[in-house]
XYZ file of C-alpha atoms in Angstrom:
224
model
C 11.751 -8.448 1.634
C 10.395 -11.492 3.621
C 12.070 -10.064 6.644
C 10.850 -6.540 6.228
C 7.034 -7.574 5.429
C 6.877 -10.207 8.164
C 8.554 -7.645 10.715
C 6.301 -4.980 9.549
C 3.140 -7.123 9.625
C 3.959 -7.895 13.203
C 4.888 -4.198 14.392
C 2.126 -2.683 12.552
C -0.410 -4.972 14.604
C 0.297 -3.318 17.732
C 0.069 0.232 16.555
C -2.705 2.259 18.006
C -5.730 2.681 15.439
C -3.393 0.396 13.030
C -6.779 -1.060 11.765
C -7.839 2.245 10.309
C -4.878 3.006 8.189
C -4.959 -0.805 6.953
C -8.338 0.219 5.042
C -6.098 2.819 2.857
C -5.056 -0.753 1.011
C -8.550 -1.504 0.609
C -9.526 1.945 -0.835
C -6.772 1.626 -3.652
C -7.980 -1.833 -4.388
C -11.359 -0.593 -4.918
C -10.686 2.524 -6.493
C -8.638 0.284 -9.086
C -11.419 -1.627 -9.840
C -13.635 1.545 -10.422
C -11.039 3.213 -12.555
C -10.406 0.229 -15.009
C -14.347 -0.125 -15.586
C -14.438 3.785 -16.335
C -11.529 3.124 -18.881
C -13.545 0.370 -20.226
C -16.850 2.438 -20.407
C -18.608 0.874 -17.750
C -20.455 2.487 -15.141
C -19.200 2.443 -11.334
C -22.427 2.135 -9.178
C -20.865 2.018 -5.581
C -18.191 1.423 -3.573
C -18.622 0.063 0.121
C -15.574 0.404 2.558
C -15.786 -1.615 6.130
C -14.428 -1.431 9.545
C -13.167 -5.137 8.902
C -10.847 -3.844 6.031
C -13.482 -5.423 3.497
C -14.590 -3.487 0.533
C -16.505 -4.210 -2.515
C -16.996 -2.192 -5.851
C -20.567 -2.597 -7.616
C -20.119 -2.048 -11.189
C -21.554 -2.908 -14.582
C -20.189 -2.995 -18.318
C -20.791 -3.975 -21.282
C -18.998 -7.013 -22.702
C -18.057 -10.160 -20.414
C -14.575 -10.187 -21.197
C -14.389 -6.716 -19.186
C -14.306 -8.801 -15.977
C -11.073 -9.873 -16.578
C -9.140 -6.570 -16.526
C -11.366 -5.221 -14.095
C -10.861 -8.242 -12.007
C -7.302 -8.186 -12.280
C -6.969 -4.375 -11.443
C -7.562 -4.884 -7.389
C -4.657 -6.875 -6.081
C -2.471 -5.690 -9.175
C -3.564 -1.860 -8.538
C -3.101 -1.921 -4.683
C 0.818 -3.642 -5.155
C 1.960 -0.972 -7.618
C 0.681 1.439 -5.476
C 2.739 0.465 -2.524
C 5.459 0.619 -5.133
C 4.870 4.042 -5.905
C 4.769 5.442 -2.202
C 8.341 3.791 -1.986
C 9.467 5.306 -5.323
C 8.224 8.771 -3.678
C 9.992 8.161 -0.460
C 13.424 7.388 -2.305
C 12.601 10.687 -4.073
C 12.101 12.403 -0.746
C 8.564 13.391 -2.007
C 6.724 12.420 0.927
C 4.300 14.856 0.646
C 3.421 14.567 -2.690
C 2.619 11.063 -1.566
C 0.321 12.414 1.214
C -1.457 14.772 -1.203
C -2.053 11.277 -3.745
C -3.803 9.525 -0.765
C -5.601 12.565 0.188
C -6.939 12.978 -3.223
C -7.906 9.556 -3.481
C -9.819 9.478 -0.287
C -11.530 12.843 -1.208
C -12.442 11.792 -4.459
C -13.933 8.160 -3.551
C -16.243 10.061 -0.808
C -17.383 12.244 -3.427
C -18.112 10.093 -6.214
C -18.432 6.575 -5.463
C -18.204 5.375 -1.646
C -21.741 5.685 -0.411
C -22.052 3.348 2.965
C -21.765 5.218 6.629
C -18.451 3.903 7.460
C -16.780 4.345 4.353
C -17.716 8.173 4.085
C -16.649 8.935 7.508
C -13.456 6.757 7.004
C -12.689 8.780 3.566
C -13.147 12.238 5.477
C -11.481 11.251 8.477
C -8.509 10.122 6.605
C -8.342 13.078 4.129
C -8.422 15.358 6.501
C -5.842 13.896 9.021
C -3.373 13.518 5.912
C -4.382 16.876 4.901
C -3.191 18.483 7.972
C 0.065 15.953 8.421
C 1.171 16.918 4.902
C 0.821 20.804 5.161
C 0.735 21.360 8.839
C 2.743 18.745 10.879
C 6.854 19.011 11.329
C 9.103 17.315 8.920
C 9.659 14.285 10.933
C 5.870 13.989 12.015
C 5.160 13.937 8.599
C 7.932 11.599 7.442
C 7.004 9.024 10.226
C 3.282 9.272 9.303
C 4.196 8.636 5.342
C 6.039 5.791 6.214
C 3.352 4.380 8.373
C 0.895 4.617 5.249
C 3.472 3.183 3.030
C 4.556 0.438 5.069
C 1.003 -0.819 5.792
C 0.020 -0.631 2.203
C 2.973 -2.919 1.177
C 2.271 -5.512 4.000
C -1.699 -5.568 3.048
C -0.426 -5.851 -0.755
C 1.388 -8.919 0.110
C -0.895 -10.409 2.433
C -4.388 -10.160 0.885
C -3.278 -12.201 -2.345
C -2.141 -15.095 0.075
C -5.275 -15.040 2.056
C -7.535 -15.400 -0.896
C -4.989 -18.192 -2.239
C -5.827 -19.984 0.987
C -9.534 -19.723 0.721
C -9.109 -20.915 -2.919
C -8.276 -24.309 -1.523
C -11.014 -25.417 0.132
C -14.152 -22.793 -1.142
C -12.773 -21.534 -4.701
C -16.029 -19.877 -5.396
C -15.328 -17.491 -2.506
C -11.752 -16.346 -3.494
C -13.295 -12.916 -4.548
C -11.389 -11.578 -7.546
C -9.881 -14.765 -8.368
C -13.392 -16.393 -8.548
C -14.327 -13.866 -10.678
C -11.756 -14.510 -13.072
C -11.940 -18.102 -12.955
C -15.672 -17.799 -14.010
C -14.653 -15.654 -16.573
C -11.713 -17.259 -17.990
C -12.119 -21.092 -16.493
C -8.793 -21.081 -15.069
C -8.679 -22.058 -11.515
C -9.086 -19.448 -8.971
C -5.678 -20.811 -7.327
C -3.892 -19.791 -10.611
C -5.352 -16.652 -10.605
C -4.215 -16.081 -6.754
C -0.407 -17.171 -7.350
C -0.573 -14.647 -10.217
C -1.551 -11.942 -7.553
C 0.976 -13.242 -5.280
C 3.917 -13.134 -7.649
C 3.178 -9.708 -8.733
C 2.598 -8.410 -4.971
C 5.987 -10.309 -4.239
C 7.829 -8.524 -7.286
C 6.393 -5.049 -6.112
C 7.521 -5.789 -2.686
C 10.622 -6.855 -3.696
C 11.330 -3.602 -5.666
C 9.967 -1.244 -2.601
C 12.203 -2.803 0.030
C 15.387 -2.088 -2.903
C 14.025 1.532 -2.913
C 13.422 1.472 1.066
C 17.190 0.253 1.889
C 18.507 2.588 -1.074
C 17.425 5.880 0.854
C 17.609 4.396 4.011
C 15.215 4.991 7.168
C 16.150 8.631 7.515
C 17.764 11.794 6.385
C 15.079 14.676 6.765
C 13.759 16.145 3.630
C 16.788 16.999 1.452
C 19.304 14.490 0.243
C 22.594 14.420 1.706
C 25.551 16.060 -0.189
C 28.822 14.234 -1.460
């Protein structure tokens, strides 16, 4: 698992436009915050996505305790989403996975994202994913899908450890972990470790599914 994550993180940095695709993880992260906010009858005011792969969700909610599940949702949601992509890969449902990411980007652009770059990115990614899902040959569709899945996997693992490093010297700037610390009085570093543990667990399951199917095989499962 560690080798797969490290190798993928290195390789994806050399791919053209890889920074464009890394925003998929940011989108899922922010939508996870938004979803839990809505489930708790809160109000999602706006989501901003930026070209440096950062994002922010501004929301309001009735009770202070609601900050806990809302803050937990971001990193845990992105880790679970990466796992979902590999579950679909193992089931040879790449087109379904691309439809899911396309719909998420379209919903975000229509309902939540309001900054210029974020709207353009969501529309561009939704259109590109739709074209690949419905018009591209299977080899290109599967390759595109694996690019998105691997980038989501890598970013879901790396991001918690980035804020873990921040929590050592500036705990108040450790993003969701800092919000949880203020809500629970548990140090931000502890929440960073929780996020890291969840992401590694999901990565372990994802790589198991990856090697169970392998890296090829087309659209149809092999016959025994």
